[in-house]
Amino acid sequence: MEHEKTLQVCDRIGLTARTVTEEGYLIVPSNIARTGVQEYRGYELGLDADGMDPMRVIRLHRPPEEVFDTASMASFEGKPVTLGHPDEPVTSTNWSGLAMGEVIEIRRTGDMLAGKVIIKARSAIDAVEAGTVELSNGYSFKLDMTAGRTPDGEEYDGVQRQIRGNHVALVEAARCGSACRLGDALPVGAPVQLLGRDAFAARQAQAWRCGVENAEPAPGAVVSAGDRRRHGMATGRAAFIERQANGWNGQEGGEA
């Protein structure tokens, strides 16, 4: 079973060998993605709309034949670097307000997708120097919910297929392991990631709250049963994510 999904997926990247040009641009050869199994929550994939527990952990496999597919790799070439994930995909309409640089020379290095990250905007360079040193890909893919096991014996619930890049974001916390990072990365679920996870949940809740507010019907307007149902689901989903964020804030051991 396949579902078309667009995600902002986090792959930690290492910005270590940095070069500064005469113009002040920051150039960093870096890994930008990896193969293997990654964990998501049901609501990140939109599967809670089908009745799934929004906090259920879904393990998705990114096999080499998909990550290193010619079209997939080409789709990341020249894509913009952003400071944080934008609220919408980067396009020609909003590029000038979001792009902080670009990623070029996409290639395969072992089980990693690598490239050269060029950061041109002073605000983004300052953020990197201040510690925003992880990269997170924003991309779309077809979700194939066919369970299986990797050649190494790792079980998964589905597969990412037809991966297409949109942007690469500079972030404070991301999803993948330390092989894809700007600084030291932490494994998924480690306690020291709680604040990053809180921030992610808060952003998700805020986005849903905006959607709820924008969907509020005008006084006296005729609202269909379907619209009422969708509005109710959005309201409940935002409240649920906010409760999760508040719950994570109360856990011990969290640090940025």
PDB file of C-alpha atoms in Angstrom:
ATOM      1  CA  MET A   1       0.000   0.000   0.000  1.00  0.00           C
ATOM      2  CA  GLU A   2       1.423   3.382  -0.978  1.00  0.00           C
ATOM      3  CA  HIS A   3       0.624   6.880   0.302  1.00  0.00           C
ATOM      4  CA  GLU A   4       2.065  10.085  -1.159  1.00  0.00           C
ATOM      5  CA  LYS A   5       3.655  11.936   1.770  1.00  0.00           C
ATOM      6  CA  THR A   6       5.763  15.071   2.043  1.00  0.00           C
ATOM      7  CA  LEU A   7       7.944  15.239   5.137  1.00  0.00           C
ATOM      8  CA  GLN A   8      10.644  17.371   6.657  1.00  0.00           C
ATOM      9  CA  VAL A   9      12.942  14.576   7.581  1.00  0.00           C
ATOM     10  CA  CYS A  10      15.999  15.059   9.737  1.00  0.00           C
ATOM     11  CA  ASP A  11      19.413  13.660   8.820  1.00  0.00           C
ATOM     12  CA  ARG A  12      22.256  14.847  11.051  1.00  0.00           C
ATOM     13  CA  ILE A  13      25.197  16.142   9.087  1.00  0.00           C
ATOM     14  CA  GLY A  14      28.761  17.000  10.140  1.00  0.00           C
ATOM     15  CA  LEU A  15      30.081  20.449   9.305  1.00  0.00           C
ATOM     16  CA  THR A  16      33.688  19.872  10.280  1.00  0.00           C
ATOM     17  CA  ALA A  17      36.074  20.824   7.440  1.00  0.00           C
ATOM     18  CA  ARG A  18      34.886  24.386   6.912  1.00  0.00           C
ATOM     19  CA  THR A  19      36.270  26.771   4.311  1.00  0.00           C
ATOM     20  CA  VAL A  20      35.509  30.497   4.144  1.00  0.00           C
ATOM     21  CA  THR A  21      35.700  32.221   0.756  1.00  0.00           C
ATOM     22  CA  GLU A  22      36.856  35.781   0.091  1.00  0.00           C
ATOM     23  CA  GLU A  23      33.207  36.805  -0.002  1.00  0.00           C
ATOM     24  CA  GLY A  24      32.631  35.320   3.456  1.00  0.00           C
ATOM     25  CA  TYR A  25      30.651  32.300   2.254  1.00  0.00           C
ATOM     26  CA  LEU A  26      30.968  29.088   4.265  1.00  0.00           C
ATOM     27  CA  ILE A  27      31.719  25.945   2.249  1.00  0.00           C
ATOM     28  CA  VAL A  28      31.476  22.548   3.931  1.00  0.00           C
ATOM     29  CA  PRO A  29      31.823  19.092   2.325  1.00  0.00           C
ATOM     30  CA  SER A  30      29.301  17.002   4.211  1.00  0.00           C
ATOM     31  CA  ASN A  31      27.096  13.943   4.369  1.00  0.00           C
ATOM     32  CA  ILE A  32      23.467  14.896   3.887  1.00  0.00           C
ATOM     33  CA  ALA A  33      21.587  11.586   4.204  1.00  0.00           C
ATOM     34  CA  ARG A  34      22.033   7.909   4.894  1.00  0.00           C
ATOM     35  CA  THR A  35      20.465   4.576   4.121  1.00  0.00           C
ATOM     36  CA  GLY A  36      18.920   2.349   6.753  1.00  0.00           C
ATOM     37  CA  VAL A  37      15.922   2.307   9.081  1.00  0.00           C
ATOM     38  CA  GLN A  38      14.641   5.473  10.757  1.00  0.00           C
ATOM     39  CA  GLU A  39      11.846   5.973  13.266  1.00  0.00           C
ATOM     40  CA  TYR A  40       8.848   8.283  12.910  1.00  0.00           C
ATOM     41  CA  ARG A  41       5.656   8.873  14.858  1.00  0.00           C
ATOM     42  CA  GLY A  42       2.330   8.115  13.231  1.00  0.00           C
ATOM     43  CA  TYR A  43       1.299  11.777  13.169  1.00  0.00           C
ATOM     44  CA  GLU A  44       4.497  12.758  11.328  1.00  0.00           C
ATOM     45  CA  LEU A  45       3.389  10.540   8.459  1.00  0.00           C
ATOM     46  CA  GLY A  46      -0.245  11.596   8.620  1.00  0.00           C
ATOM     47  CA  LEU A  47      -1.292   8.027   9.444  1.00  0.00           C
ATOM     48  CA  ASP A  48      -3.276   9.092  12.517  1.00  0.00           C
ATOM     49  CA  ALA A  49      -5.903  10.444  10.120  1.00  0.00           C
ATOM     50  CA  ASP A  50      -6.586   6.790   9.261  1.00  0.00           C
ATOM     51  CA  GLY A  51      -7.158   5.933  12.912  1.00  0.00           C
ATOM     52  CA  MET A  52      -3.594   5.005  13.901  1.00  0.00           C
ATOM     53  CA  ASP A  53      -2.287   5.985  17.343  1.00  0.00           C
ATOM     54  CA  PRO A  54      -0.498   9.299  16.557  1.00  0.00           C
ATOM     55  CA  MET A  55       2.400   8.375  18.850  1.00  0.00           C
ATOM     56  CA  ARG A  56       2.932   4.905  17.431  1.00  0.00           C
ATOM     57  CA  VAL A  57       6.533   4.419  16.287  1.00  0.00           C
ATOM     58  CA  ILE A  58       6.799   3.613  12.577  1.00  0.00           C
ATOM     59  CA  ARG A  59      10.106   2.256  11.311  1.00  0.00           C
ATOM     60  CA  LEU A  60      10.772   3.199   7.684  1.00  0.00           C
ATOM     61  CA  HIS A  61      13.543   1.735   5.578  1.00  0.00           C
ATOM     62  CA  ARG A  62      15.578   3.876   3.170  1.00  0.00           C
ATOM     63  CA  PRO A  63      17.185   1.183   0.983  1.00  0.00           C
ATOM     64  CA  PRO A  64      20.288   1.991  -1.100  1.00  0.00           C
ATOM     65  CA  GLU A  65      18.412   1.490  -4.372  1.00  0.00           C
ATOM     66  CA  GLU A  66      16.052   4.347  -3.395  1.00  0.00           C
ATOM     67  CA  VAL A  67      18.535   6.718  -1.724  1.00  0.00           C
ATOM     68  CA  PHE A  68      21.050   6.367  -4.568  1.00  0.00           C
ATOM     69  CA  ASP A  69      18.543   6.194  -7.392  1.00  0.00           C
ATOM     70  CA  THR A  70      19.681   8.516 -10.189  1.00  0.00           C
ATOM     71  CA  ALA A  71      16.531  10.652 -10.076  1.00  0.00           C
ATOM     72  CA  SER A  72      16.601  10.820  -6.287  1.00  0.00           C
ATOM     73  CA  MET A  73      20.215  12.008  -6.154  1.00  0.00           C
ATOM     74  CA  ALA A  74      19.641  14.504  -8.965  1.00  0.00           C
ATOM     75  CA  SER A  75      16.687  15.972  -7.077  1.00  0.00           C
ATOM     76  CA  PHE A  76      18.990  17.206  -4.287  1.00  0.00           C
ATOM     77  CA  GLU A  77      21.476  18.889  -6.644  1.00  0.00           C
ATOM     78  CA  GLY A  78      21.369  22.677  -6.294  1.00  0.00           C
ATOM     79  CA  LYS A  79      18.569  22.634  -3.731  1.00  0.00           C
ATOM     80  CA  PRO A  80      18.477  25.520  -1.233  1.00  0.00           C
ATOM     81  CA  VAL A  81      19.900  25.490   2.264  1.00  0.00           C
ATOM     82  CA  THR A  82      17.430  26.999   4.748  1.00  0.00           C
ATOM     83  CA  LEU A  83      17.743  28.160   8.355  1.00  0.00           C
ATOM     84  CA  GLY A  84      15.315  25.817  10.028  1.00  0.00           C
ATOM     85  CA  HIS A  85      12.529  24.073   8.155  1.00  0.00           C
ATOM     86  CA  PRO A  86      10.129  26.426   6.384  1.00  0.00           C
ATOM     87  CA  ASP A  87       6.386  25.961   6.853  1.00  0.00           C
ATOM     88  CA  GLU A  88       6.001  25.021   3.193  1.00  0.00           C
ATOM     89  CA  PRO A  89       8.155  23.555   0.412  1.00  0.00           C
ATOM     90  CA  VAL A  90      10.695  25.929  -1.118  1.00  0.00           C
ATOM     91  CA  THR A  91       9.621  27.079  -4.600  1.00  0.00           C
ATOM     92  CA  SER A  92      10.425  29.868  -7.038  1.00  0.00           C
ATOM     93  CA  THR A  93       7.752  31.933  -5.286  1.00  0.00           C
ATOM     94  CA  ASN A  94       9.328  31.906  -1.806  1.00  0.00           C
ATOM     95  CA  TRP A  95      12.962  31.048  -2.580  1.00  0.00           C
ATOM     96  CA  SER A  96      14.294  34.605  -2.141  1.00  0.00           C
ATOM     97  CA  GLY A  97      12.952  34.775   1.396  1.00  0.00           C
ATOM     98  CA  LEU A  98      14.090  31.309   2.500  1.00  0.00           C
ATOM     99  CA  ALA A  99      17.318  30.316   0.718  1.00  0.00           C
ATOM    100  CA  MET A 100      20.531  30.783   2.709  1.00  0.00           C
ATOM    101  CA  GLY A 101      22.754  28.908   0.258  1.00  0.00           C
ATOM    102  CA  GLU A 102      22.674  25.695  -1.705  1.00  0.00           C
ATOM    103  CA  VAL A 103      23.964  22.133  -1.786  1.00  0.00           C
ATOM    104  CA  ILE A 104      25.933  20.927  -4.821  1.00  0.00           C
ATOM    105  CA  GLU A 105      28.101  18.049  -6.063  1.00  0.00           C
ATOM    106  CA  ILE A 106      25.739  15.350  -4.796  1.00  0.00           C
ATOM    107  CA  ARG A 107      27.398  11.938  -4.783  1.00  0.00           C
ATOM    108  CA  ARG A 108      27.440   8.567  -3.066  1.00  0.00           C
ATOM    109  CA  THR A 109      30.048   7.870  -0.403  1.00  0.00           C
ATOM    110  CA  GLY A 110      29.614   4.355   0.967  1.00  0.00           C
ATOM    111  CA  ASP A 111      26.127   4.213   2.515  1.00  0.00           C
ATOM    112  CA  MET A 112      25.959   8.015   2.725  1.00  0.00           C
ATOM    113  CA  LEU A 113      24.616  10.640   0.340  1.00  0.00           C
ATOM    114  CA  ALA A 114      27.213  13.398   0.342  1.00  0.00           C
ATOM    115  CA  GLY A 115      27.605  16.841  -1.164  1.00  0.00           C
ATOM    116  CA  LYS A 116      29.076  20.298  -0.716  1.00  0.00           C
ATOM    117  CA  VAL A 117      27.036  22.672   1.434  1.00  0.00           C
ATOM    118  CA  ILE A 118      27.497  26.353   0.593  1.00  0.00           C
ATOM    119  CA  ILE A 119      26.088  28.800   3.145  1.00  0.00           C
ATOM    120  CA  LYS A 120      25.972  32.385   1.873  1.00  0.00           C
ATOM    121  CA  ALA A 121      23.647  34.352   4.147  1.00  0.00           C
ATOM    122  CA  ARG A 122      25.343  36.033   7.112  1.00  0.00           C
ATOM    123  CA  SER A 123      22.474  35.106   9.441  1.00  0.00           C
ATOM    124  CA  ALA A 124      22.884  31.416   8.639  1.00  0.00           C
ATOM    125  CA  ILE A 125      26.676  31.557   9.008  1.00  0.00           C
ATOM    126  CA  ASP A 126      26.248  33.226  12.399  1.00  0.00           C
ATOM    127  CA  ALA A 127      23.803  30.471  13.406  1.00  0.00           C
ATOM    128  CA  VAL A 128      26.317  27.771  12.482  1.00  0.00           C
ATOM    129  CA  GLU A 129      29.066  29.529  14.440  1.00  0.00           C
ATOM    130  CA  ALA A 130      26.668  29.758  17.401  1.00  0.00           C
ATOM    131  CA  GLY A 131      26.034  25.999  17.352  1.00  0.00           C
ATOM    132  CA  THR A 132      23.258  25.288  14.855  1.00  0.00           C
ATOM    133  CA  VAL A 133      25.310  22.527  13.324  1.00  0.00           C
ATOM    134  CA  GLU A 134      22.995  19.786  12.078  1.00  0.00           C
ATOM    135  CA  LEU A 135      21.405  19.342   8.672  1.00  0.00           C
ATOM    136  CA  SER A 136      17.900  18.055   8.066  1.00  0.00           C
ATOM    137  CA  ASN A 137      16.506  17.220   4.636  1.00  0.00           C
ATOM    138  CA  GLY A 138      13.070  18.320   3.531  1.00  0.00           C
ATOM    139  CA  TYR A 139      11.843  15.893   0.867  1.00  0.00           C
ATOM    140  CA  SER A 140       8.875  13.977  -0.483  1.00  0.00           C
ATOM    141  CA  PHE A 141       8.537  10.259  -1.022  1.00  0.00           C
ATOM    142  CA  LYS A 142       5.995   7.548  -1.685  1.00  0.00           C
ATOM    143  CA  LEU A 143       5.231   5.618   1.472  1.00  0.00           C
ATOM    144  CA  ASP A 144       5.109   1.885   0.822  1.00  0.00           C
ATOM    145  CA  MET A 145       3.702   0.312   3.991  1.00  0.00           C
ATOM    146  CA  THR A 146       5.066  -3.138   3.247  1.00  0.00           C
ATOM    147  CA  ALA A 147       6.843  -4.579   6.284  1.00  0.00           C
ATOM    148  CA  GLY A 148      10.085  -6.481   5.969  1.00  0.00           C
ATOM    149  CA  ARG A 149      13.599  -7.025   7.216  1.00  0.00           C
ATOM    150  CA  THR A 150      16.872  -5.508   6.009  1.00  0.00           C
ATOM    151  CA  PRO A 151      19.771  -7.743   4.887  1.00  0.00           C
ATOM    152  CA  ASP A 152      21.252  -7.101   8.353  1.00  0.00           C
ATOM    153  CA  GLY A 153      18.119  -8.446  10.018  1.00  0.00           C
ATOM    154  CA  GLU A 154      16.608  -5.114  11.133  1.00  0.00           C
ATOM    155  CA  GLU A 155      12.808  -5.105  10.967  1.00  0.00           C
ATOM    156  CA  TYR A 156      10.850  -2.239   9.428  1.00  0.00           C
ATOM    157  CA  ASP A 157       7.201  -1.293   8.874  1.00  0.00           C
ATOM    158  CA  GLY A 158       7.476   0.358   5.471  1.00  0.00           C
ATOM    159  CA  VAL A 159       9.771   1.719   2.775  1.00  0.00           C
ATOM    160  CA  GLN A 160      10.481   5.214   1.461  1.00  0.00           C
ATOM    161  CA  ARG A 161      10.297   5.144  -2.334  1.00  0.00           C
ATOM    162  CA  GLN A 162      10.798   7.772  -5.060  1.00  0.00           C
ATOM    163  CA  ILE A 163      12.606  10.163  -2.704  1.00  0.00           C
ATOM    164  CA  ARG A 164      12.730  13.725  -4.050  1.00  0.00           C
ATOM    165  CA  GLY A 165      14.680  16.517  -2.364  1.00  0.00           C
ATOM    166  CA  ASN A 166      13.288  20.006  -1.730  1.00  0.00           C
ATOM    167  CA  HIS A 167      15.709  21.685   0.679  1.00  0.00           C
ATOM    168  CA  VAL A 168      18.375  21.057   3.310  1.00  0.00           C
ATOM    169  CA  ALA A 169      17.767  22.848   6.610  1.00  0.00           C
ATOM    170  CA  LEU A 170      20.244  23.994   9.252  1.00  0.00           C
ATOM    171  CA  VAL A 171      18.745  22.840  12.555  1.00  0.00           C
ATOM    172  CA  GLU A 172      19.667  22.447  16.213  1.00  0.00           C
ATOM    173  CA  ALA A 173      18.450  18.853  16.487  1.00  0.00           C
ATOM    174  CA  ALA A 174      17.766  16.211  13.871  1.00  0.00           C
ATOM    175  CA  ARG A 175      16.802  12.577  13.434  1.00  0.00           C
ATOM    176  CA  CYS A 176      19.720  10.502  12.136  1.00  0.00           C
ATOM    177  CA  GLY A 177      22.893   9.211  13.706  1.00  0.00           C
ATOM    178  CA  SER A 178      26.271  10.859  14.123  1.00  0.00           C
ATOM    179  CA  ALA A 179      27.458   9.950  10.639  1.00  0.00           C
ATOM    180  CA  CYS A 180      25.175  12.730   9.330  1.00  0.00           C
ATOM    181  CA  ARG A 181      25.836  15.730  11.506  1.00  0.00           C
ATOM    182  CA  LEU A 182      27.401  19.154  11.807  1.00  0.00           C
ATOM    183  CA  GLY A 183      28.439  18.410  15.356  1.00  0.00           C
ATOM    184  CA  ASP A 184      27.984  15.408  17.633  1.00  0.00           C
ATOM    185  CA  ALA A 185      24.688  13.648  17.020  1.00  0.00           C
ATOM    186  CA  LEU A 186      22.640  11.524  19.385  1.00  0.00           C
ATOM    187  CA  PRO A 187      20.707   8.315  18.733  1.00  0.00           C
ATOM    188  CA  VAL A 188      16.956   8.582  18.310  1.00  0.00           C
ATOM    189  CA  GLY A 189      15.175   8.471  21.675  1.00  0.00           C
ATOM    190  CA  ALA A 190      18.169   9.423  23.833  1.00  0.00           C
ATOM    191  CA  PRO A 191      17.142  11.500  26.894  1.00  0.00           C
ATOM    192  CA  VAL A 192      19.386  14.405  25.919  1.00  0.00           C
ATOM    193  CA  GLN A 193      17.182  14.914  22.869  1.00  0.00           C
ATOM    194  CA  LEU A 194      14.082  15.727  24.888  1.00  0.00           C
ATOM    195  CA  LEU A 195      14.247  19.468  24.410  1.00  0.00           C
ATOM    196  CA  GLY A 196      14.700  19.065  20.678  1.00  0.00           C
ATOM    197  CA  ARG A 197      11.744  16.709  20.650  1.00  0.00           C
ATOM    198  CA  ASP A 198       9.729  19.192  22.729  1.00  0.00           C
ATOM    199  CA  ALA A 199      10.516  21.939  20.245  1.00  0.00           C
ATOM    200  CA  PHE A 200       9.481  19.715  17.365  1.00  0.00           C
ATOM    201  CA  ALA A 201       6.167  18.863  19.010  1.00  0.00           C
ATOM    202  CA  ALA A 202       5.558  22.504  19.838  1.00  0.00           C
ATOM    203  CA  ARG A 203       6.136  23.476  16.205  1.00  0.00           C
ATOM    204  CA  GLN A 204       3.768  20.728  15.083  1.00  0.00           C
ATOM    205  CA  ALA A 205       1.094  21.904  17.527  1.00  0.00           C
ATOM    206  CA  GLN A 206       1.546  25.518  16.464  1.00  0.00           C
ATOM    207  CA  ALA A 207       1.147  24.569  12.820  1.00  0.00           C
ATOM    208  CA  TRP A 208      -2.045  22.682  13.560  1.00  0.00           C
ATOM    209  CA  ARG A 209      -3.349  25.537  15.702  1.00  0.00           C
ATOM    210  CA  CYS A 210      -2.789  27.901  12.769  1.00  0.00           C
ATOM    211  CA  GLY A 211      -4.668  25.497  10.553  1.00  0.00           C
ATOM    212  CA  VAL A 212      -7.535  25.343  13.047  1.00  0.00           C
ATOM    213  CA  GLU A 213      -7.700  29.121  13.361  1.00  0.00           C
ATOM    214  CA  ASN A 214      -7.610  29.587   9.603  1.00  0.00           C
ATOM    215  CA  ALA A 215     -10.418  27.054   9.237  1.00  0.00           C
ATOM    216  CA  GLU A 216     -12.744  28.752  11.712  1.00  0.00           C
ATOM    217  CA  PRO A 217     -16.036  29.375   9.852  1.00  0.00           C
ATOM    218  CA  ALA A 218     -17.398  32.887   9.631  1.00  0.00           C
ATOM    219  CA  PRO A 219     -20.385  33.679  11.860  1.00  0.00           C
ATOM    220  CA  GLY A 220     -23.562  32.414  10.222  1.00  0.00           C
ATOM    221  CA  ALA A 221     -21.715  30.449   7.560  1.00  0.00           C
ATOM    222  CA  VAL A 222     -23.125  27.120   6.400  1.00  0.00           C
ATOM    223  CA  VAL A 223     -20.632  24.391   7.335  1.00  0.00           C
ATOM    224  CA  SER A 224     -20.815  20.888   5.927  1.00  0.00           C
ATOM    225  CA  ALA A 225     -20.614  17.823   8.130  1.00  0.00           C
ATOM    226  CA  GLY A 226     -17.300  16.923   6.485  1.00  0.00           C
ATOM    227  CA  ASP A 227     -15.814  20.341   7.261  1.00  0.00           C
ATOM    228  CA  ARG A 228     -16.958  20.092  10.879  1.00  0.00           C
ATOM    229  CA  ARG A 229     -15.396  16.661  11.172  1.00  0.00           C
ATOM    230  CA  ARG A 230     -12.073  17.824   9.680  1.00  0.00           C
ATOM    231  CA  HIS A 231     -12.058  20.896  11.918  1.00  0.00           C
ATOM    232  CA  GLY A 232     -12.698  18.728  14.961  1.00  0.00           C
ATOM    233  CA  MET A 233      -9.883  16.344  14.009  1.00  0.00           C
ATOM    234  CA  ALA A 234      -7.463  19.244  13.555  1.00  0.00           C
ATOM    235  CA  THR A 235      -8.444  20.712  16.928  1.00  0.00           C
ATOM    236  CA  GLY A 236      -7.981  17.382  18.680  1.00  0.00           C
ATOM    237  CA  ARG A 237      -4.683  16.680  16.946  1.00  0.00           C
ATOM    238  CA  ALA A 238      -3.248  20.060  17.947  1.00  0.00           C
ATOM    239  CA  ALA A 239      -4.342  19.553  21.550  1.00  0.00           C
ATOM    240  CA  PHE A 240      -2.846  16.054  21.624  1.00  0.00           C
ATOM    241  CA  ILE A 241       0.530  17.224  20.342  1.00  0.00           C
ATOM    242  CA  GLU A 242       0.536  20.104  22.832  1.00  0.00           C
ATOM    243  CA  ARG A 243      -0.093  17.629  25.674  1.00  0.00           C
ATOM    244  CA  GLN A 244       2.793  15.484  24.447  1.00  0.00           C
ATOM    245  CA  ALA A 245       5.093  18.509  24.388  1.00  0.00           C
ATOM    246  CA  ASN A 246       4.074  19.459  27.921  1.00  0.00           C
ATOM    247  CA  GLY A 247       4.608  15.884  29.058  1.00  0.00           C
ATOM    248  CA  TRP A 248       8.097  15.713  27.533  1.00  0.00           C
ATOM    249  CA  ASN A 249       9.001  19.017  29.185  1.00  0.00           C
ATOM    250  CA  GLY A 250       8.422  17.338  32.537  1.00  0.00           C
ATOM    251  CA  GLN A 251      10.846  14.473  31.913  1.00  0.00           C
ATOM    252  CA  GLU A 252      14.300  14.426  33.422  1.00  0.00           C
ATOM    253  CA  GLY A 253      17.640  14.504  31.664  1.00  0.00           C
ATOM    254  CA  GLY A 254      16.754  16.854  28.827  1.00  0.00           C
ATOM    255  CA  GLU A 255      19.311  19.230  27.409  1.00  0.00           C
ATOM    256  CA  ALA A 256      19.795  20.901  24.072  1.00  0.00           C
TER     257      ALA A 256
END
